[in-house]
Amino acid sequence: MSGKKSYIRLLFIAVFTLLFSFKAFAITVGFAQIGAESSWRTAETQSIKEEAQKRGYTLKFSDAQQKQENQIKAIRSFIAQGVDAIILAPVVETGWERVLREAKKAKIPVILVDRGIAVDDDSLYYTKVASDFIFEGRLAGSWLAQALHGQGKVVELQGSTGASAAIDRQKGFKEVVDLFPKLNIIATQNGEFTRTKGKEVMEAFLKAHGNNIDAVYAHNDDMALGAIQAIKDFGMVPGEDIKLISVDAVKGAFEAMIDGDLNATVECNPLLGPLAFDQVELALAGKEAPKWVVQDDLIHLRENAKETVASRKY
Ligand code: AHR
């Protein structure tokens, strides 16, 4: 073979290898996010985006604006585009079978993040990376029971209807509260996980129950921050006249604890990017994963807020 021919052959092999390896590493992941209702959600979105970039993956992002139908459309579009994997933060628990069967048929692994789903066939998703919301509810209930010495009237600001985070946080909390006959949940209503709605619902609670409210349990910090404003506007002192505990442990909650307005917050870590992409890699390598990768949670009290705030990442 002449020198020129073997040079062309080598060049051809090099280009082919390069193209092949590029194809092998050009991984595309679709992320079907719920929306941007809370500071927690924004931190989660950022974590997933940052991790995709760090690992050199292409991320297709969709914001469903709180609507399941938009998430389903996004998943179908990811399937049509032939993504390698899908990350789904499911807005509600039910109604996913059909679209997940379509993803399974297309051999695209689905990794659930943050919230869970209720399906009979758990082979419809690869794994779930999430906190234990029932445990979070139990933690909140235990703290409140001791803070009120086992008796008092509690109002509950629920997260969006049908979301596993709302269902399970209510369940865990109620389990503990029901152990104390003189500790009662006197009102419970959907505050949609937002500050605005949390304030609105708290205003209605105050109008109906006035000075009879001893404590607020909010399924997230944003709603608690809205409730704090409502309590102040009503002429009562949050954190003293009415005790408040919520879930998430975002920066805003630490600031409210430092100001004395919020008594405690249960951590729910939104920085799920690294764990989620570890699962994407396992799935693409054809390996098995546990069905639930649990994020550990703990409780933060206002007494320690000042020393902890500087180390907070969200
Ligand atoms: O599913 C997690 C919950 O959703 C967070 O606690 C809340 O802030 C969010 O919007």
PDB file of C-alpha atoms and ligand atoms in Angstrom:
ATOM      1  CA  MET A   1       0.000   0.000   0.000  1.00  0.00           C
ATOM      2  CA  SER A   2       1.346   3.411  -0.952  1.00  0.00           C
ATOM      3  CA  GLY A   3       2.105   5.961   1.771  1.00  0.00           C
ATOM      4  CA  LYS A   4      -0.739   8.156   0.550  1.00  0.00           C
ATOM      5  CA  LYS A   5      -3.265   5.310   0.692  1.00  0.00           C
ATOM      6  CA  SER A   6      -2.309   4.224   4.187  1.00  0.00           C
ATOM      7  CA  TYR A   7      -2.457   7.858   5.314  1.00  0.00           C
ATOM      8  CA  ILE A   8      -6.035   8.152   3.974  1.00  0.00           C
ATOM      9  CA  ARG A   9      -6.913   4.841   5.619  1.00  0.00           C
ATOM     10  CA  LEU A  10      -5.554   6.042   8.969  1.00  0.00           C
ATOM     11  CA  LEU A  11      -7.400   9.321   8.632  1.00  0.00           C
ATOM     12  CA  PHE A  12     -10.618   7.464   7.860  1.00  0.00           C
ATOM     13  CA  ILE A  13     -10.199   5.236  10.955  1.00  0.00           C
ATOM     14  CA  ALA A  14      -9.442   8.268  13.130  1.00  0.00           C
ATOM     15  CA  VAL A  15     -12.533  10.172  11.927  1.00  0.00           C
ATOM     16  CA  PHE A  16     -14.712   7.083  12.332  1.00  0.00           C
ATOM     17  CA  THR A  17     -13.424   6.449  15.878  1.00  0.00           C
ATOM     18  CA  LEU A  18     -13.954  10.075  16.774  1.00  0.00           C
ATOM     19  CA  LEU A  19     -17.512  10.070  15.440  1.00  0.00           C
ATOM     20  CA  PHE A  20     -18.255   6.792  17.164  1.00  0.00           C
ATOM     21  CA  SER A  21     -16.947   7.912  20.524  1.00  0.00           C
ATOM     22  CA  PHE A  22     -18.746  11.236  20.169  1.00  0.00           C
ATOM     23  CA  LYS A  23     -21.995   9.361  19.559  1.00  0.00           C
ATOM     24  CA  ALA A  24     -21.295   7.136  22.577  1.00  0.00           C
ATOM     25  CA  PHE A  25     -20.757  10.077  24.895  1.00  0.00           C
ATOM     26  CA  ALA A  26     -23.343  12.482  23.526  1.00  0.00           C
ATOM     27  CA  ILE A  27     -25.995  11.605  26.074  1.00  0.00           C
ATOM     28  CA  THR A  28     -29.248  13.503  26.013  1.00  0.00           C
ATOM     29  CA  VAL A  29     -31.533  13.608  29.026  1.00  0.00           C
ATOM     30  CA  GLY A  30     -35.024  15.086  29.165  1.00  0.00           C
ATOM     31  CA  PHE A  31     -36.079  16.721  32.427  1.00  0.00           C
ATOM     32  CA  ALA A  32     -39.827  17.128  32.971  1.00  0.00           C
ATOM     33  CA  GLN A  33     -39.985  19.632  35.824  1.00  0.00           C
ATOM     34  CA  ILE A  34     -43.171  20.683  37.679  1.00  0.00           C
ATOM     35  CA  GLY A  35     -42.722  24.449  37.609  1.00  0.00           C
ATOM     36  CA  ALA A  36     -41.182  27.171  39.752  1.00  0.00           C
ATOM     37  CA  GLU A  37     -43.665  27.464  42.618  1.00  0.00           C
ATOM     38  CA  SER A  38     -41.121  27.663  45.459  1.00  0.00           C
ATOM     39  CA  SER A  39     -37.498  28.492  46.271  1.00  0.00           C
ATOM     40  CA  TRP A  40     -37.016  24.755  46.813  1.00  0.00           C
ATOM     41  CA  ARG A  41     -38.125  24.003  43.254  1.00  0.00           C
ATOM     42  CA  THR A  42     -35.800  26.639  41.798  1.00  0.00           C
ATOM     43  CA  ALA A  43     -32.874  25.136  43.711  1.00  0.00           C
ATOM     44  CA  GLU A  44     -33.751  21.664  42.415  1.00  0.00           C
ATOM     45  CA  THR A  45     -33.913  22.857  38.793  1.00  0.00           C
ATOM     46  CA  GLN A  46     -30.552  24.556  39.151  1.00  0.00           C
ATOM     47  CA  SER A  47     -28.986  21.451  40.677  1.00  0.00           C
ATOM     48  CA  ILE A  48     -30.160  19.219  37.786  1.00  0.00           C
ATOM     49  CA  LYS A  49     -29.025  21.753  35.163  1.00  0.00           C
ATOM     50  CA  GLU A  50     -25.615  22.211  36.778  1.00  0.00           C
ATOM     51  CA  GLU A  51     -25.005  18.480  37.085  1.00  0.00           C
ATOM     52  CA  ALA A  52     -25.947  17.839  33.442  1.00  0.00           C
ATOM     53  CA  GLN A  53     -23.455  20.487  32.368  1.00  0.00           C
ATOM     54  CA  LYS A  54     -20.758  19.143  34.686  1.00  0.00           C
ATOM     55  CA  ARG A  55     -21.085  15.669  33.155  1.00  0.00           C
ATOM     56  CA  GLY A  56     -21.199  16.986  29.582  1.00  0.00           C
ATOM     57  CA  TYR A  57     -24.775  15.828  28.933  1.00  0.00           C
ATOM     58  CA  THR A  58     -27.301  17.630  26.792  1.00  0.00           C
ATOM     59  CA  LEU A  59     -30.346  18.507  28.892  1.00  0.00           C
ATOM     60  CA  LYS A  60     -33.764  19.122  27.410  1.00  0.00           C
ATOM     61  CA  PHE A  61     -35.735  21.050  29.996  1.00  0.00           C
ATOM     62  CA  SER A  62     -39.483  21.438  30.258  1.00  0.00           C
ATOM     63  CA  ASP A  63     -41.429  23.498  32.829  1.00  0.00           C
ATOM     64  CA  ALA A  64     -44.973  22.106  33.150  1.00  0.00           C
ATOM     65  CA  GLN A  65     -46.384  25.095  35.021  1.00  0.00           C
ATOM     66  CA  GLN A  66     -47.974  22.764  37.618  1.00  0.00           C
ATOM     67  CA  LYS A  67     -49.960  20.789  35.008  1.00  0.00           C
ATOM     68  CA  GLN A  68     -49.708  17.012  34.650  1.00  0.00           C
ATOM     69  CA  GLU A  69     -50.938  17.207  31.036  1.00  0.00           C
ATOM     70  CA  ASN A  70     -47.920  19.424  30.226  1.00  0.00           C
ATOM     71  CA  GLN A  71     -45.563  16.914  31.852  1.00  0.00           C
ATOM     72  CA  ILE A  72     -47.111  14.093  29.826  1.00  0.00           C
ATOM     73  CA  LYS A  73     -46.710  16.141  26.615  1.00  0.00           C
ATOM     74  CA  ALA A  74     -43.069  16.828  27.523  1.00  0.00           C
ATOM     75  CA  ILE A  75     -42.358  13.120  28.110  1.00  0.00           C
ATOM     76  CA  ARG A  76     -43.934  12.240  24.747  1.00  0.00           C
ATOM     77  CA  SER A  77     -41.825  14.870  23.062  1.00  0.00           C
ATOM     78  CA  PHE A  78     -38.657  13.527  24.759  1.00  0.00           C
ATOM     79  CA  ILE A  79     -39.552  10.032  23.513  1.00  0.00           C
ATOM     80  CA  ALA A  80     -40.103  11.350  19.975  1.00  0.00           C
ATOM     81  CA  GLN A  81     -36.709  13.073  20.091  1.00  0.00           C
ATOM     82  CA  GLY A  82     -35.049   9.819  21.149  1.00  0.00           C
ATOM     83  CA  VAL A  83     -33.476  10.996  24.415  1.00  0.00           C
ATOM     84  CA  ASP A  84     -31.330   8.484  26.314  1.00  0.00           C
ATOM     85  CA  ALA A  85     -33.091   8.938  29.657  1.00  0.00           C
ATOM     86  CA  ILE A  86     -35.867  10.951  31.255  1.00  0.00           C
ATOM     87  CA  ILE A  87     -35.872  12.618  34.670  1.00  0.00           C
ATOM     88  CA  LEU A  88     -39.381  13.244  35.949  1.00  0.00           C
ATOM     89  CA  ALA A  89     -40.488  15.249  38.999  1.00  0.00           C
ATOM     90  CA  PRO A  90     -44.137  14.135  39.035  1.00  0.00           C
ATOM     91  CA  VAL A  91     -46.578  16.893  39.971  1.00  0.00           C
ATOM     92  CA  VAL A  92     -49.182  14.405  41.233  1.00  0.00           C
ATOM     93  CA  GLU A  93     -49.074  10.736  42.265  1.00  0.00           C
ATOM     94  CA  THR A  94     -51.579   9.167  39.880  1.00  0.00           C
ATOM     95  CA  GLY A  95     -52.221   8.960  36.133  1.00  0.00           C
ATOM     96  CA  TRP A  96     -48.757   8.066  34.843  1.00  0.00           C
ATOM     97  CA  GLU A  97     -49.161   4.467  33.605  1.00  0.00           C
ATOM     98  CA  ARG A  98     -49.912   5.170  29.960  1.00  0.00           C
ATOM     99  CA  VAL A  99     -47.064   7.577  29.223  1.00  0.00           C
ATOM    100  CA  LEU A 100     -44.579   5.530  31.264  1.00  0.00           C
ATOM    101  CA  ARG A 101     -45.527   2.441  29.259  1.00  0.00           C
ATOM    102  CA  GLU A 102     -44.688   4.442  26.108  1.00  0.00           C
ATOM    103  CA  ALA A 103     -41.261   5.318  27.542  1.00  0.00           C
ATOM    104  CA  LYS A 104     -40.677   1.695  28.522  1.00  0.00           C
ATOM    105  CA  LYS A 105     -41.621   0.541  25.005  1.00  0.00           C
ATOM    106  CA  ALA A 106     -39.080   3.005  23.598  1.00  0.00           C
ATOM    107  CA  LYS A 107     -36.499   1.565  26.075  1.00  0.00           C
ATOM    108  CA  ILE A 108     -35.947   4.939  27.724  1.00  0.00           C
ATOM    109  CA  PRO A 109     -35.324   4.689  31.485  1.00  0.00           C
ATOM    110  CA  VAL A 110     -37.307   7.095  33.648  1.00  0.00           C
ATOM    111  CA  ILE A 111     -35.758   8.371  36.866  1.00  0.00           C
ATOM    112  CA  LEU A 112     -38.204   9.961  39.310  1.00  0.00           C
ATOM    113  CA  VAL A 113     -36.889  12.820  41.389  1.00  0.00           C
ATOM    114  CA  ASP A 114     -38.333  14.448  44.514  1.00  0.00           C
ATOM    115  CA  ARG A 115     -41.937  13.149  44.407  1.00  0.00           C
ATOM    116  CA  GLY A 116     -43.322   9.636  44.050  1.00  0.00           C
ATOM    117  CA  ILE A 117     -46.038   8.038  41.934  1.00  0.00           C
ATOM    118  CA  ALA A 118     -48.664   5.387  42.646  1.00  0.00           C
ATOM    119  CA  VAL A 119     -48.454   2.646  39.992  1.00  0.00           C
ATOM    120  CA  ASP A 120     -49.132  -1.109  40.235  1.00  0.00           C
ATOM    121  CA  ASP A 121     -46.192  -1.958  38.004  1.00  0.00           C
ATOM    122  CA  ASP A 122     -42.981  -0.471  39.401  1.00  0.00           C
ATOM    123  CA  SER A 123     -41.004  -1.599  36.347  1.00  0.00           C
ATOM    124  CA  LEU A 124     -42.482   1.503  34.669  1.00  0.00           C
ATOM    125  CA  TYR A 125     -39.687   3.575  36.202  1.00  0.00           C
ATOM    126  CA  TYR A 126     -36.069   2.807  36.926  1.00  0.00           C
ATOM    127  CA  THR A 127     -35.744   4.352  40.383  1.00  0.00           C
ATOM    128  CA  LYS A 128     -36.848   7.263  42.569  1.00  0.00           C
ATOM    129  CA  VAL A 129     -34.423   9.757  44.161  1.00  0.00           C
ATOM    130  CA  ALA A 130     -36.361  11.464  46.946  1.00  0.00           C
ATOM    131  CA  SER A 131     -36.824  12.281  50.600  1.00  0.00           C
ATOM    132  CA  ASP A 132     -39.163  10.329  52.849  1.00  0.00           C
ATOM    133  CA  PHE A 133     -42.107  12.732  53.161  1.00  0.00           C
ATOM    134  CA  ILE A 134     -43.924  10.622  55.783  1.00  0.00           C
ATOM    135  CA  PHE A 135     -40.816  10.840  57.955  1.00  0.00           C
ATOM    136  CA  GLU A 136     -40.723  14.617  57.423  1.00  0.00           C
ATOM    137  CA  GLY A 137     -44.348  14.875  58.588  1.00  0.00           C
ATOM    138  CA  ARG A 138     -43.564  12.746  61.645  1.00  0.00           C
ATOM    139  CA  LEU A 139     -40.586  14.935  62.495  1.00  0.00           C
ATOM    140  CA  ALA A 140     -42.721  18.078  62.267  1.00  0.00           C
ATOM    141  CA  GLY A 141     -45.478  16.471  64.377  1.00  0.00           C
ATOM    142  CA  SER A 142     -43.025  15.324  67.054  1.00  0.00           C
ATOM    143  CA  TRP A 143     -41.461  18.762  67.348  1.00  0.00           C
ATOM    144  CA  LEU A 144     -44.850  20.453  67.579  1.00  0.00           C
ATOM    145  CA  ALA A 145     -46.221  17.989  70.144  1.00  0.00           C
ATOM    146  CA  GLN A 146     -43.340  18.731  72.497  1.00  0.00           C
ATOM    147  CA  ALA A 147     -43.410  22.504  71.812  1.00  0.00           C
ATOM    148  CA  LEU A 148     -47.118  22.644  72.763  1.00  0.00           C
ATOM    149  CA  HIS A 149     -46.763  20.141  75.639  1.00  0.00           C
ATOM    150  CA  GLY A 150     -49.182  17.795  73.904  1.00  0.00           C
ATOM    151  CA  GLN A 151     -52.108  20.165  73.646  1.00  0.00           C
ATOM    152  CA  GLY A 152     -53.333  22.938  71.383  1.00  0.00           C
ATOM    153  CA  LYS A 153     -55.058  23.886  68.159  1.00  0.00           C
ATOM    154  CA  VAL A 154     -53.160  23.520  64.917  1.00  0.00           C
ATOM    155  CA  VAL A 155     -53.929  24.750  61.406  1.00  0.00           C
ATOM    156  CA  GLU A 156     -52.347  23.025  58.428  1.00  0.00           C
ATOM    157  CA  LEU A 157     -51.272  24.577  55.121  1.00  0.00           C
ATOM    158  CA  GLN A 158     -51.193  21.723  52.652  1.00  0.00           C
ATOM    159  CA  GLY A 159     -49.100  21.428  49.520  1.00  0.00           C
ATOM    160  CA  SER A 160     -50.843  21.037  46.139  1.00  0.00           C
ATOM    161  CA  THR A 161     -53.632  18.485  45.973  1.00  0.00           C
ATOM    162  CA  GLY A 162     -52.561  15.060  44.747  1.00  0.00           C
ATOM    163  CA  ALA A 163     -48.811  15.654  45.208  1.00  0.00           C
ATOM    164  CA  SER A 164     -47.038  12.900  47.120  1.00  0.00           C
ATOM    165  CA  ALA A 165     -45.222  15.601  49.109  1.00  0.00           C
ATOM    166  CA  ALA A 166     -48.588  16.883  50.385  1.00  0.00           C
ATOM    167  CA  ILE A 167     -50.218  13.469  50.892  1.00  0.00           C
ATOM    168  CA  ASP A 168     -47.305  11.980  52.827  1.00  0.00           C
ATOM    169  CA  ARG A 169     -46.401  15.067  54.865  1.00  0.00           C
ATOM    170  CA  GLN A 170     -50.006  15.188  56.029  1.00  0.00           C
ATOM    171  CA  LYS A 171     -50.046  11.462  56.791  1.00  0.00           C
ATOM    172  CA  GLY A 172     -46.840  11.459  58.871  1.00  0.00           C
ATOM    173  CA  PHE A 173     -47.874  14.584  60.789  1.00  0.00           C
ATOM    174  CA  LYS A 174     -51.360  13.271  61.576  1.00  0.00           C
ATOM    175  CA  GLU A 175     -49.967   9.939  62.779  1.00  0.00           C
ATOM    176  CA  VAL A 176     -48.063  11.749  65.540  1.00  0.00           C
ATOM    177  CA  VAL A 177     -50.726  14.359  66.364  1.00  0.00           C
ATOM    178  CA  ASP A 178     -53.350  11.600  66.765  1.00  0.00           C
ATOM    179  CA  LEU A 179     -51.300  10.188  69.645  1.00  0.00           C
ATOM    180  CA  PHE A 180     -52.196  13.301  71.677  1.00  0.00           C
ATOM    181  CA  PRO A 181     -55.931  13.587  72.431  1.00  0.00           C
ATOM    182  CA  LYS A 182     -55.641  17.279  73.305  1.00  0.00           C
ATOM    183  CA  LEU A 183     -53.664  18.230  70.228  1.00  0.00           C
ATOM    184  CA  ASN A 184     -56.041  18.919  67.344  1.00  0.00           C
ATOM    185  CA  ILE A 185     -55.829  19.957  63.703  1.00  0.00           C
ATOM    186  CA  ILE A 186     -58.748  22.402  63.551  1.00  0.00           C
ATOM    187  CA  ALA A 187     -58.394  23.418  59.888  1.00  0.00           C
ATOM    188  CA  THR A 188     -56.491  22.181  56.859  1.00  0.00           C
ATOM    189  CA  GLN A 189     -56.429  23.674  53.362  1.00  0.00           C
ATOM    190  CA  ASN A 190     -54.452  23.665  50.124  1.00  0.00           C
ATOM    191  CA  GLY A 191     -51.905  26.490  49.944  1.00  0.00           C
ATOM    192  CA  GLU A 192     -50.403  25.200  46.656  1.00  0.00           C
ATOM    193  CA  PHE A 193     -46.827  25.340  47.991  1.00  0.00           C
ATOM    194  CA  THR A 194     -46.686  29.093  47.266  1.00  0.00           C
ATOM    195  CA  ARG A 195     -46.108  32.104  49.494  1.00  0.00           C
ATOM    196  CA  THR A 196     -49.068  34.024  48.035  1.00  0.00           C
ATOM    197  CA  LYS A 197     -51.559  31.212  48.559  1.00  0.00           C
ATOM    198  CA  GLY A 198     -50.088  30.413  51.997  1.00  0.00           C
ATOM    199  CA  LYS A 199     -50.780  33.995  53.070  1.00  0.00           C
ATOM    200  CA  GLU A 200     -54.296  33.940  51.611  1.00  0.00           C
ATOM    201  CA  VAL A 201     -55.244  30.669  53.348  1.00  0.00           C
ATOM    202  CA  MET A 202     -53.737  31.829  56.661  1.00  0.00           C
ATOM    203  CA  GLU A 203     -55.803  35.031  56.477  1.00  0.00           C
ATOM    204  CA  ALA A 204     -58.933  32.897  56.125  1.00  0.00           C
ATOM    205  CA  PHE A 205     -57.844  30.669  59.051  1.00  0.00           C
ATOM    206  CA  LEU A 206     -57.290  33.745  61.227  1.00  0.00           C
ATOM    207  CA  LYS A 207     -60.644  35.193  60.262  1.00  0.00           C
ATOM    208  CA  ALA A 208     -62.401  31.963  61.202  1.00  0.00           C
ATOM    209  CA  HIS A 209     -60.436  30.984  64.320  1.00  0.00           C
ATOM    210  CA  GLY A 210     -58.713  34.216  65.409  1.00  0.00           C
ATOM    211  CA  ASN A 211     -56.834  33.957  68.689  1.00  0.00           C
ATOM    212  CA  ASN A 212     -57.647  30.255  69.062  1.00  0.00           C
ATOM    213  CA  ILE A 213     -54.813  29.129  66.809  1.00  0.00           C
ATOM    214  CA  ASP A 214     -51.763  27.869  68.714  1.00  0.00           C
ATOM    215  CA  ALA A 215     -49.663  26.625  65.810  1.00  0.00           C
ATOM    216  CA  VAL A 216     -49.236  26.385  62.051  1.00  0.00           C
ATOM    217  CA  TYR A 217     -47.889  23.346  60.235  1.00  0.00           C
ATOM    218  CA  ALA A 218     -46.978  24.287  56.638  1.00  0.00           C
ATOM    219  CA  HIS A 219     -45.971  21.637  54.097  1.00  0.00           C
ATOM    220  CA  ASN A 220     -43.288  24.009  52.824  1.00  0.00           C
ATOM    221  CA  ASP A 221     -41.344  27.103  53.872  1.00  0.00           C
ATOM    222  CA  ASP A 222     -42.800  29.401  51.221  1.00  0.00           C
ATOM    223  CA  MET A 223     -46.338  28.900  52.582  1.00  0.00           C
ATOM    224  CA  ALA A 224     -45.046  29.447  56.143  1.00  0.00           C
ATOM    225  CA  LEU A 225     -43.438  32.728  55.046  1.00  0.00           C
ATOM    226  CA  GLY A 226     -46.789  33.831  53.601  1.00  0.00           C
ATOM    227  CA  ALA A 227     -48.526  32.778  56.849  1.00  0.00           C
ATOM    228  CA  ILE A 228     -46.029  34.788  58.926  1.00  0.00           C
ATOM    229  CA  GLN A 229     -47.016  37.925  57.019  1.00  0.00           C
ATOM    230  CA  ALA A 230     -50.717  37.179  57.559  1.00  0.00           C
ATOM    231  CA  ILE A 231     -50.184  36.681  61.317  1.00  0.00           C
ATOM    232  CA  LYS A 232     -48.303  39.995  61.575  1.00  0.00           C
ATOM    233  CA  ASP A 233     -51.033  41.809  59.622  1.00  0.00           C
ATOM    234  CA  PHE A 234     -53.587  40.290  62.028  1.00  0.00           C
ATOM    235  CA  GLY A 235     -51.708  41.847  64.948  1.00  0.00           C
ATOM    236  CA  MET A 236     -50.254  38.668  66.459  1.00  0.00           C
ATOM    237  CA  VAL A 237     -46.625  37.663  66.935  1.00  0.00           C
ATOM    238  CA  PRO A 238     -45.468  34.734  64.778  1.00  0.00           C
ATOM    239  CA  GLY A 239     -43.161  32.343  66.583  1.00  0.00           C
ATOM    240  CA  GLU A 240     -44.602  33.411  69.965  1.00  0.00           C
ATOM    241  CA  ASP A 241     -48.421  33.799  69.918  1.00  0.00           C
ATOM    242  CA  ILE A 242     -48.591  31.267  67.125  1.00  0.00           C
ATOM    243  CA  LYS A 243     -45.799  28.735  66.674  1.00  0.00           C
ATOM    244  CA  LEU A 244     -44.819  27.736  63.143  1.00  0.00           C
ATOM    245  CA  ILE A 245     -43.072  24.724  61.700  1.00  0.00           C
ATOM    246  CA  SER A 246     -42.600  24.005  57.999  1.00  0.00           C
ATOM    247  CA  VAL A 247     -40.610  21.816  55.610  1.00  0.00           C
ATOM    248  CA  ASP A 248     -37.711  22.481  53.141  1.00  0.00           C
ATOM    249  CA  ALA A 249     -35.112  24.465  55.105  1.00  0.00           C
ATOM    250  CA  VAL A 250     -34.459  27.060  52.384  1.00  0.00           C
ATOM    251  CA  LYS A 251     -32.490  30.254  53.117  1.00  0.00           C
ATOM    252  CA  GLY A 252     -35.688  32.311  53.581  1.00  0.00           C
ATOM    253  CA  ALA A 253     -36.732  29.980  56.409  1.00  0.00           C
ATOM    254  CA  PHE A 254     -33.378  30.485  58.142  1.00  0.00           C
ATOM    255  CA  GLU A 255     -33.779  34.253  57.892  1.00  0.00           C
ATOM    256  CA  ALA A 256     -37.288  33.947  59.389  1.00  0.00           C
ATOM    257  CA  MET A 257     -35.915  31.776  62.218  1.00  0.00           C
ATOM    258  CA  ILE A 258     -33.173  34.308  62.923  1.00  0.00           C
ATOM    259  CA  ASP A 259     -35.850  37.025  63.086  1.00  0.00           C
ATOM    260  CA  GLY A 260     -37.758  34.804  65.538  1.00  0.00           C
ATOM    261  CA  ASP A 261     -40.822  34.428  63.262  1.00  0.00           C
ATOM    262  CA  LEU A 262     -40.444  30.735  62.411  1.00  0.00           C
ATOM    263  CA  ASN A 263     -39.758  28.132  65.114  1.00  0.00           C
ATOM    264  CA  ALA A 264     -38.453  25.204  63.085  1.00  0.00           C
ATOM    265  CA  THR A 265     -38.070  23.746  59.609  1.00  0.00           C
ATOM    266  CA  VAL A 266     -37.568  20.172  58.478  1.00  0.00           C
ATOM    267  CA  GLU A 267     -34.868  19.751  55.858  1.00  0.00           C
ATOM    268  CA  CYS A 268     -35.823  18.388  52.434  1.00  0.00           C
ATOM    269  CA  ASN A 269     -32.727  18.580  50.274  1.00  0.00           C
ATOM    270  CA  PRO A 270     -33.453  19.846  46.716  1.00  0.00           C
ATOM    271  CA  LEU A 271     -29.899  19.345  45.435  1.00  0.00           C
ATOM    272  CA  LEU A 272     -30.798  16.113  43.690  1.00  0.00           C
ATOM    273  CA  GLY A 273     -28.701  16.587  40.528  1.00  0.00           C
ATOM    274  CA  PRO A 274     -25.665  14.437  41.466  1.00  0.00           C
ATOM    275  CA  LEU A 275     -27.749  11.503  42.748  1.00  0.00           C
ATOM    276  CA  ALA A 276     -30.181  11.697  39.826  1.00  0.00           C
ATOM    277  CA  PHE A 277     -27.406  11.579  37.230  1.00  0.00           C
ATOM    278  CA  ASP A 278     -25.673   8.731  39.072  1.00  0.00           C
ATOM    279  CA  GLN A 279     -28.896   6.801  38.503  1.00  0.00           C
ATOM    280  CA  VAL A 280     -29.035   7.850  34.837  1.00  0.00           C
ATOM    281  CA  GLU A 281     -25.533   6.426  34.401  1.00  0.00           C
ATOM    282  CA  LEU A 282     -26.396   3.176  36.162  1.00  0.00           C
ATOM    283  CA  ALA A 283     -29.483   2.777  33.993  1.00  0.00           C
ATOM    284  CA  LEU A 284     -27.560   3.426  30.776  1.00  0.00           C
ATOM    285  CA  ALA A 285     -24.909   0.930  31.853  1.00  0.00           C
ATOM    286  CA  GLY A 286     -27.689  -1.661  32.213  1.00  0.00           C
ATOM    287  CA  LYS A 287     -27.131  -2.022  35.947  1.00  0.00           C
ATOM    288  CA  GLU A 288     -29.710  -2.543  38.685  1.00  0.00           C
ATOM    289  CA  ALA A 289     -30.561   0.186  41.214  1.00  0.00           C
ATOM    290  CA  PRO A 290     -32.635   0.182  44.398  1.00  0.00           C
ATOM    291  CA  LYS A 291     -36.211   1.295  43.696  1.00  0.00           C
ATOM    292  CA  TRP A 292     -35.828   4.254  46.073  1.00  0.00           C
ATOM    293  CA  VAL A 293     -32.644   6.217  46.737  1.00  0.00           C
ATOM    294  CA  VAL A 294     -33.586   7.960  49.987  1.00  0.00           C
ATOM    295  CA  GLN A 295     -32.376  11.469  50.829  1.00  0.00           C
ATOM    296  CA  ASP A 296     -31.796  11.899  54.551  1.00  0.00           C
ATOM    297  CA  ASP A 297     -33.658  14.674  56.378  1.00  0.00           C
ATOM    298  CA  LEU A 298     -33.243  16.415  59.715  1.00  0.00           C
ATOM    299  CA  ILE A 299     -34.815  19.264  61.661  1.00  0.00           C
ATOM    300  CA  HIS A 300     -33.450  22.808  62.159  1.00  0.00           C
ATOM    301  CA  LEU A 301     -34.537  24.884  65.161  1.00  0.00           C
ATOM    302  CA  ARG A 302     -34.520  28.662  65.402  1.00  0.00           C
ATOM    303  CA  GLU A 303     -32.195  28.392  68.428  1.00  0.00           C
ATOM    304  CA  ASN A 304     -29.409  27.162  66.095  1.00  0.00           C
ATOM    305  CA  ALA A 305     -30.333  29.097  62.951  1.00  0.00           C
ATOM    306  CA  LYS A 306     -27.658  31.793  63.289  1.00  0.00           C
ATOM    307  CA  GLU A 307     -24.742  29.383  63.405  1.00  0.00           C
ATOM    308  CA  THR A 308     -26.105  27.167  60.607  1.00  0.00           C
ATOM    309  CA  VAL A 309     -27.165  29.807  58.066  1.00  0.00           C
ATOM    310  CA  ALA A 310     -23.703  30.533  56.670  1.00  0.00           C
ATOM    311  CA  SER A 311     -23.206  26.922  55.577  1.00  0.00           C
ATOM    312  CA  ARG A 312     -26.540  26.661  53.755  1.00  0.00           C
ATOM    313  CA  LYS A 313     -26.320  25.988  50.024  1.00  0.00           C
ATOM    314  CA  TYR A 314     -29.904  26.862  49.077  1.00  0.00           C
TER     315      TYR A 314
HETATM  316  O1  AHR B   1     -41.951  18.023  46.285  1.00  0.00           O
HETATM  317  C1  AHR B   1     -41.200  18.833  47.092  1.00  0.00           C
HETATM  318  C2  AHR B   1     -41.966  20.067  47.454  1.00  0.00           C
HETATM  319  O2  AHR B   1     -42.379  20.761  46.313  1.00  0.00           O
HETATM  320  C3  AHR B   1     -41.185  21.083  48.251  1.00  0.00           C
HETATM  321  O3  AHR B   1     -41.204  20.851  49.602  1.00  0.00           O
HETATM  322  C4  AHR B   1     -41.948  22.302  47.935  1.00  0.00           C
HETATM  323  O4  AHR B   1     -41.345  23.500  48.343  1.00  0.00           O
HETATM  324  C5  AHR B   1     -42.085  22.127  46.490  1.00  0.00           C
HETATM  325  O5  AHR B   1     -42.644  23.026  45.760  1.00  0.00           O
END
